[in-house]
Each structure stands twice: as C-alpha cells, then as structure tokens.
C-alpha cells in the first residue's frame, strides 16, 4: 500500500497561410472540431486546424502517433515509476522524482494557469490520450517492456517539462564544490570551474539585414543536449487562423517553446548558465509519534512527511520517505531515528529549493503567447513571464527589429547560495521577495551580429560557472569574414545551398558555422608539449606531428585522435597527482555513499579534470615545471603505443540514450567531427571515452526574408517508430553537417489519412468547474500502479445529486440506508454534510471518472462517538464503492481505492487511527477491512443499524507500504 502524493480543405497555391474562409461540403457535428495532417518529404508533420484548441489537440494526437514510446517514458519519469518496467537501473531517478515532488509541483503549476492556457493544455492532453493506443500499437517497445500506455492527466505536460529541465541548471555541481572545499580547502571550491565544465554546448547567432544577401535578418544555431533516441526535439508546423509557426517542439509539451519561426518573427535560445536552484543543509529528527521535525530559523518545527512505494521490475518494491521542509523537498539523506543524532558531512541531509515549487509557476502561460507573436515586441512581452530554464534569447522580425535578452526566474538571495550548500536554519540564506532583473543588450550594429554560446557574457550576473569563451569567439570570428573564408573542415556542401561568393551571408551558408571543428582549448596542452623537456625520439615525432596539426577535430583526421589520446593520458596523470589525491582514486566523491547514485556524473573527479583541463594546465594547481613534466610523461606514454590512430570519426561516435535499448535491433551509430569546445560541440568525456552522448540535438536556420528558405535537421528522423521510413532518414544529413529545407507551401506537402475529428473540450467556467467533477480542485491525488490516478474532489450536492442518488439507491448499497430516498432527499443530506466543519464528502475519481463516495468525520462530533471511547487522533470514514463494470473492472478495484483513501487520511500526521462502522450484517465489507489490516471492535447500536466498529492504526497502515 502506498501513501503517494503523486502523486478537408484544399491546399492553397502560392501561399503558406491556411485557408480561413468558409468551406463547401457537409458541416461537422456541433461540439467537434477537425484537423488535418500534412507531411513533407522528410515525414515532418504540418498540422492545420480551425482554431488554437483544435490545433493543440492535433499536436497531442500527432505526438502520440509519432512518439508514443517517448511520451510513455516521459510520463513515467515525471511520476517516478520507470523502474516498474525498466528495472533497478532506473530506481535512482524514480527516488529522486518522488522526493523532489515533481508530479505534485506540476499539478500545482497547472492549477495556477489562466483558464485559457489550461484549456489549451487540456486540449493537447485530449489529443495525446486519443492517439496513444494507436501509437503504441505501432511501437515495439511497449511489447518488449510488457506495458500498455497510461492515461495522461491535464498537468502531465507541465511535469514533462519540469522533469526534462530539473537538472538543467546543474545544482549537483554545488555538491562537487562542497566536496572540493571540504577536502582541498575553501579557496579551491571553484578550481574545476570551466569557464568551464564543458557540459553545455549550445550555440546561437543572429545576423542583421546589413549582413545578409536578402537584407533581412537570419537567426541560426544548434541546441546541444544529451542525444536521445527518439530525439528531444520534434520538427513541426502548427497552423490555424491565429498563427502559423514552424519550429522545434518538445514531445509531450504543447506549442513551440525554444526555437520557432512565426513568419513575421523568429526566435532561438541557449542555456544562460544561470543559477536559480539552491541546496540547503538540513537537520531532521524523528518524533515519538513517527513524524518528522526540521530545525529552522525559529527552532524545531513539524514538516510534511509521507511514504511512497516504488515498484521495481524483477525485484522487491522500495519504500521512499518523502519529506519537505520550509526550504523544499529533501532529496539527499534520511531522517535520523535517534532524535539526538545530527547530520554530518559524511551523511548530509539536503533539501532542494527551486522556483516552480515555491511560486507554483512554470511559465506555461507564455507558450501560447509565443505562437501568437507577430513582432519582436510581442515576443519580448511574452518572455517577461518565462520561468525556467533560464535562457538567453535571440530574435528578429521582418521589420529588422532584433532582441537579445535573458528570460527566466532567478531568485534574489545571497551569492553564497549559488556556490555551495548553505545551512537551512540560518535566515541569512533565505530567498528574498521577487526575482533578479534579467539582463538585455542591443545587437551590435557595427558587426551586425549577436552570438550566444553559454559563455560568461550577458547572463554573467546570474551565474557562477559558464562555458569557455572559445565557441562564442570562434562564431564571431567566422561571422566576421565572408561566408566560407574562415571555415575549415566543413563536412560537405549543405543541402539546398549555394557556394558562398561574397561578404553577405545567406541561410544556406550557416552550415559552415554549425560544423566548424577548430578546438581552441587545445592551445594550452600543445603549448606545454612544445616546451616539454628531454623527450625521446618517438615522443619528439609525436610532438612534431601534433604541433603541425591544424587543431581541427575533423572526422577524417587521425591527428585529432592522437591529440585525444594525449589529452586522456594527461587527465589520468593529473588525477594521480598528489595535489589531487584527496578527491581522486578511492577518495573520489562519486564513491561516497552519502549521495544518491543519480548525482555521480557531477561528483566524478576524472571527468571534472578532463573538462577543466585547460584551466588546470594554466594556473593554480601545479607549478609550471610540474605541468611540463606531466605532459612530457604523457607524450612518452602515447608515443610508446605504436597502434596507428583511427580517423576521429571512427572512434568519436554518438552514444544516444535509449529507455529500452534492447527492444530494437542493434545499430552502428554514426561518427562525427567536433569535440566539446568546438562550435560543432560533440562532447566526449576526456579521460573516459571518445564516444559522445551530448551534441547538436537539432540545427536550425530561420530566414526572415523567405521562411521557405529556412533549414533544419535533427539527429535521426521525424518519427520515433522503429522501421518507419522517417525513423533514420535525417541521420546522414545530421552527421555530415547538412540541413533539410523547411517546406511551407501546402501544395508541396502530402496530406495523410491521419486527419480526424475530436470532441471539443469547452473553456472552463465557474459553473463547469463546479458541475464537472474532473475540473474541481483535488484535496488529494495519488497514482496507484496498475489502477490509475485517484483524485478526491469535494462533493457538490446539487451537481452530484443525480449521480449519488443512482448509487445509494441500488440494492448493492442497501447498507448505506438511503434505498428509498428521492434525489431531492439525497441532495438535502449532502447539503447538510457540506455545512458541517467536522464532516466532509468527496467523490473519488479514477482517471477522471467517478468511482466511489468517500466521507470523513470527526468521531467526537458524530453520534458514533457516543458508542465507544474516542481517542485523540481518531478519524472516521465511510466508503461507498461504485460498480466496477465494463472497462473499469480490474482486479483489486476496491483495494486500490482503499490505498488512496488511507493515503489521504494518513497524509495528515494528526490522524493516528481510522475508525469505520459498517453494518454488522455486511460480511463482505468486514472481511475486506480485516484483509487490509483493520482490527475488529465491538458491535454498537445506532438508530439506523447495528454496526461493527473496526480500527486501522497509523503504525499498521504505514507498515503495509
């Protein structure tokens, strides 16, 4: 048992715009809206509908067909239920998702959306749910995992966004700094900062009309993220009378958030590298009644605590205690059972404070406004509401106006919060009101360019560590020359481009920037190699070869592979150096049992040394002579290996993340040029592997002169369905640096048979929110594995009278005592219950459908309290389970509902014992209570029946999980 808080219109010639006029032919039934699906030669969906809600449904439906397995994976990730089908290797993430309360945060943020945005998100979810069964039937992973797709809740897209970006700001880096400071001294806390860690490699740039062949701006770039299969971005077009936008969508999230071209305005982002999440060192203790207290600025106080069960395929289920202090959810460490035991540096208890959990705002109200933007000014206004992740934005419109700003919520708090884990009980580290101002600047009119590449620049006041300046500097260098003049090692001629002939740049010329492979960060290592003393003959030849190398990490370069060998050896020699011994080898923080395994990538010393190599070889750690000696020793070791190096592209292959890699045939993944500090930022891990898991998750070029001259590509293909013609058809383009055209003429698209009609979800009003149970705020929501999501919503006596009358007057409900009541009498009874502060009635909804009537009462304020000795903490309940018929029938239906009811009751630490008093003749109900763990008490006489008391203690209930 768990106490989860988990919680046909004609294509138009010579026009991009969808037809907004009346159509001939039969009308669709009232309450239905249709949409159409077109695809280009690359299988990219172009969706068209008569309005924004219908278009949102179309987008959700398309995502379910093209990316069903990806959507199912993301839904499980936000709920923390991936281990149930992926096994123990997924348990660490599930524990974190539960402890960080991702699902509960998503639900909170959904409830604060404007009615218009909430309806738009619900429409998307309606589309997802309508298409999932068909999408799952196309996808072999479901059968391989032995699962069926689950139902999406209205707040699921917010949870997908949150779970995708919760680690984006890199708060675990504070754990690394904490360990470095503890072992090497406070002055070394930022020794491994990489201005930087090489973990972000996104690029973006803007050329004003003065720098382009058309006289209109161009916005281009490539987000560098973990490469996933299917990809993290979906190329898509969303068209209705209000807007017509092409861009890169996140599957599972409506709209186009990060990279879009709306015809009149285009925009793009990179990670600002801002710090907006804090870690607090907590002191917790267990109380005698099983609760939890935390030490705050005003002393010890009671905190929220409940337990959840994480199912693990093939293994015993795991119990997770979810604790939340005034700072935020506890994500590291456990509550000490001994109230006199305090947390130590070797066993810290750490909570996470992040803006959406504090404010209840994830910024989703911005998304539909981005689609409706016509100008840079519209976009700028919309972005004022952006929350996370914190981004640097570049935008331009057809008038020539440009935008270069930071968007997102960075809390106001002391600088120390950004650096380290700070004490929770000290009020000096509390967040202040409001948010930090977001910097902005003008696009440089002298150069006609703006560049963003995660470097320390516009967003510098908001962060601690940034990417090295090399990519940004190189992009500026390339853009400062005629197209092609500054580039070297560009892989092929981009699809649909012309050869550059002069200073103005065209959209097609941008691939020369995308694919640049110069590795500026190699300078320091090669400089030391040049002066390395007393090298043997083989090492001398190695040195001469690498000093002649052009420093481009080209796919066909064996020198690039040789450099990587040298770099890896230097990394390992530094890791073995006595100066770093407190954080390497057996002392490596990633080995510490104090931290969950999920955070090991941030705590491992060798990758940290590899990413910070340029810094470590420059100043601070070792004297110059020792650095020379390390490089000389590495040169000798590498030269002694007489195996001829393979071309870089043969060892530097993409290693994408797959949720279930064994479900599809094994593939040979493509090799690419580039490296983590190249503009083509394909991030290997120096000292660990030449393979790369991070790289360009997409490339785009937005042309403001003619949108149809825009270009884009993703790593694999538009479809997430193995075996589809468009599952891998963009791989060769992506690997070679080419791009596909953005087709916008409806006449050149292929209409598919996916066009359909779907029921319209009405805009919510005060009356519908009251009358429709699924739209009411829930007092409790809980995911019950294998059953669905159970939500408890207050009974509305007038709106629910017909439903309740139908339940309580059935023969099976004869023990409820209302078999002969009229609908009006039932309504009157629940109006009376609603008037009492001590009695409450709720409808239990299973995936939005009414499934039970659940009533609660305080025994000392009820006649039952006169029939036994009421104890402090007693809490009474009544249950009436609705028929589990048809599609709703599942094994253990009643027990599953009881799981949620008991979870709700004991989520309040004041409730110590549940009291029930079913009719003494109701043997079935009594047997069920005993099976669940209730202890039978005496029979009592009530005016309407002879009842049998039964009790379930908090201790027994929590022991059942």
PDB file of N, CA and C in Angstrom, residues 174 177 190 275 277-278 411-422 428-430 432 436 456 460-466:
ATOM      1  N   UNK A 174      27.008  21.988  -6.997  1.00  0.00           N
ATOM      2  CA  UNK A 174      27.258  22.522  -5.654  1.00  0.00           C
ATOM      3  C   UNK A 174      27.740  21.426  -4.712  1.00  0.00           C
ATOM      4  N   UNK A 177      31.445  21.138  -5.511  1.00  0.00           N
ATOM      5  CA  UNK A 177      32.206  22.236  -4.901  1.00  0.00           C
ATOM      6  C   UNK A 177      32.320  22.045  -3.396  1.00  0.00           C
ATOM      7  N   UNK A 190      36.203  26.493  -6.476  1.00  0.00           N
ATOM      8  CA  UNK A 190      35.907  26.688  -7.899  1.00  0.00           C
ATOM      9  C   UNK A 190      37.097  26.349  -8.783  1.00  0.00           C
ATOM     10  N   UNK A 275      22.185  30.402 -12.210  1.00  0.00           N
ATOM     11  CA  UNK A 275      21.996  29.566 -11.030  1.00  0.00           C
ATOM     12  C   UNK A 275      20.697  30.007 -10.350  1.00  0.00           C
ATOM     13  N   UNK A 277      18.618  27.428  -8.493  1.00  0.00           N
ATOM     14  CA  UNK A 277      18.180  26.382  -7.574  1.00  0.00           C
ATOM     15  C   UNK A 277      19.186  26.308  -6.426  1.00  0.00           C
ATOM     16  N   UNK A 278      18.685  26.137  -5.223  1.00  0.00           N
ATOM     17  CA  UNK A 278      19.565  26.132  -4.055  1.00  0.00           C
ATOM     18  C   UNK A 278      19.479  24.809  -3.301  1.00  0.00           C
ATOM     19  N   UNK A 411      15.947  33.673  -8.423  1.00  0.00           N
ATOM     20  CA  UNK A 411      15.554  34.246  -7.128  1.00  0.00           C
ATOM     21  C   UNK A 411      16.630  35.166  -6.572  1.00  0.00           C
ATOM     22  N   UNK A 412      16.178  36.093  -5.744  1.00  0.00           N
ATOM     23  CA  UNK A 412      17.090  37.013  -5.060  1.00  0.00           C
ATOM     24  C   UNK A 412      17.526  36.357  -3.759  1.00  0.00           C
ATOM     25  N   UNK A 413      18.830  36.136  -3.615  1.00  0.00           N
ATOM     26  CA  UNK A 413      19.370  35.534  -2.396  1.00  0.00           C
ATOM     27  C   UNK A 413      20.868  35.787  -2.365  1.00  0.00           C
ATOM     28  N   UNK A 414      21.542  35.465  -1.250  1.00  0.00           N
ATOM     29  CA  UNK A 414      22.973  35.744  -1.144  1.00  0.00           C
ATOM     30  C   UNK A 414      23.797  34.998  -2.197  1.00  0.00           C
ATOM     31  N   UNK A 415      24.940  35.587  -2.528  1.00  0.00           N
ATOM     32  CA  UNK A 415      25.836  34.986  -3.518  1.00  0.00           C
ATOM     33  C   UNK A 415      26.296  33.600  -3.078  1.00  0.00           C
ATOM     34  N   UNK A 416      26.471  33.383  -1.775  1.00  0.00           N
ATOM     35  CA  UNK A 416      26.946  32.096  -1.272  1.00  0.00           C
ATOM     36  C   UNK A 416      26.007  30.961  -1.667  1.00  0.00           C
ATOM     37  N   UNK A 417      24.697  31.254  -1.791  1.00  0.00           N
ATOM     38  CA  UNK A 417      23.741  30.222  -2.186  1.00  0.00           C
ATOM     39  C   UNK A 417      24.089  29.630  -3.543  1.00  0.00           C
ATOM     40  N   UNK A 418      24.638  30.451  -4.419  1.00  0.00           N
ATOM     41  CA  UNK A 418      24.969  29.986  -5.761  1.00  0.00           C
ATOM     42  C   UNK A 418      26.188  29.067  -5.765  1.00  0.00           C
ATOM     43  N   UNK A 419      27.025  29.206  -4.773  1.00  0.00           N
ATOM     44  CA  UNK A 419      28.288  28.471  -4.742  1.00  0.00           C
ATOM     45  C   UNK A 419      28.196  27.123  -4.067  1.00  0.00           C
ATOM     46  N   UNK A 420      27.561  27.071  -2.912  1.00  0.00           N
ATOM     47  CA  UNK A 420      27.707  25.937  -2.010  1.00  0.00           C
ATOM     48  C   UNK A 420      26.357  25.501  -1.455  1.00  0.00           C
ATOM     49  N   UNK A 421      26.381  24.432  -0.688  1.00  0.00           N
ATOM     50  CA  UNK A 421      25.244  24.014   0.129  1.00  0.00           C
ATOM     51  C   UNK A 421      25.238  24.903   1.364  1.00  0.00           C
ATOM     52  N   UNK A 422      24.101  25.525   1.675  1.00  0.00           N
ATOM     53  CA  UNK A 422      24.049  26.507   2.763  1.00  0.00           C
ATOM     54  C   UNK A 422      23.169  25.984   3.900  1.00  0.00           C
ATOM     55  N   UNK A 428      19.938  34.045   7.074  1.00  0.00           N
ATOM     56  CA  UNK A 428      20.702  34.851   6.127  1.00  0.00           C
ATOM     57  C   UNK A 428      20.649  34.285   4.714  1.00  0.00           C
ATOM     58  N   UNK A 429      20.342  32.977   4.600  1.00  0.00           N
ATOM     59  CA  UNK A 429      20.365  32.339   3.288  1.00  0.00           C
ATOM     60  C   UNK A 429      18.970  32.148   2.698  1.00  0.00           C
ATOM     61  N   UNK A 430      17.985  32.799   3.296  1.00  0.00           N
ATOM     62  CA  UNK A 430      16.613  32.694   2.790  1.00  0.00           C
ATOM     63  C   UNK A 430      16.458  33.487   1.500  1.00  0.00           C
ATOM     64  N   UNK A 432      14.747  36.145  -0.932  1.00  0.00           N
ATOM     65  CA  UNK A 432      14.047  37.415  -0.779  1.00  0.00           C
ATOM     66  C   UNK A 432      12.848  37.472  -1.726  1.00  0.00           C
ATOM     67  N   UNK A 436      15.655  38.373  -9.671  1.00  0.00           N
ATOM     68  CA  UNK A 436      16.719  39.213 -10.198  1.00  0.00           C
ATOM     69  C   UNK A 436      16.299  39.794 -11.559  1.00  0.00           C
ATOM     70  N   UNK A 456      30.404  33.332 -20.458  1.00  0.00           N
ATOM     71  CA  UNK A 456      30.232  34.391 -19.469  1.00  0.00           C
ATOM     72  C   UNK A 456      30.068  35.707 -20.236  1.00  0.00           C
ATOM     73  N   UNK A 460      26.139  36.887 -17.120  1.00  0.00           N
ATOM     74  CA  UNK A 460      27.166  36.764 -16.084  1.00  0.00           C
ATOM     75  C   UNK A 460      26.681  37.123 -14.685  1.00  0.00           C
ATOM     76  N   UNK A 461      25.831  38.150 -14.498  1.00  0.00           N
ATOM     77  CA  UNK A 461      25.393  38.475 -13.132  1.00  0.00           C
ATOM     78  C   UNK A 461      24.529  37.403 -12.487  1.00  0.00           C
ATOM     79  N   UNK A 462      24.093  36.406 -13.259  1.00  0.00           N
ATOM     80  CA  UNK A 462      23.114  35.440 -12.750  1.00  0.00           C
ATOM     81  C   UNK A 462      23.700  34.070 -12.460  1.00  0.00           C
ATOM     82  N   UNK A 463      24.996  33.859 -12.722  1.00  0.00           N
ATOM     83  CA  UNK A 463      25.537  32.516 -12.580  1.00  0.00           C
ATOM     84  C   UNK A 463      26.907  32.477 -11.942  1.00  0.00           C
ATOM     85  N   UNK A 464      27.466  31.285 -11.874  1.00  0.00           N
ATOM     86  CA  UNK A 464      28.797  31.040 -11.305  1.00  0.00           C
ATOM     87  C   UNK A 464      29.736  30.490 -12.369  1.00  0.00           C
ATOM     88  N   UNK A 465      29.354  29.376 -12.968  1.00  0.00           N
ATOM     89  CA  UNK A 465      30.188  28.748 -13.977  1.00  0.00           C
ATOM     90  C   UNK A 465      29.536  28.869 -15.341  1.00  0.00           C
ATOM     91  N   UNK A 466      30.355  29.169 -16.335  1.00  0.00           N
ATOM     92  CA  UNK A 466      29.888  29.299 -17.704  1.00  0.00           C
ATOM     93  C   UNK A 466      30.786  28.470 -18.611  1.00  0.00           C
TER      94      UNK A 466
END
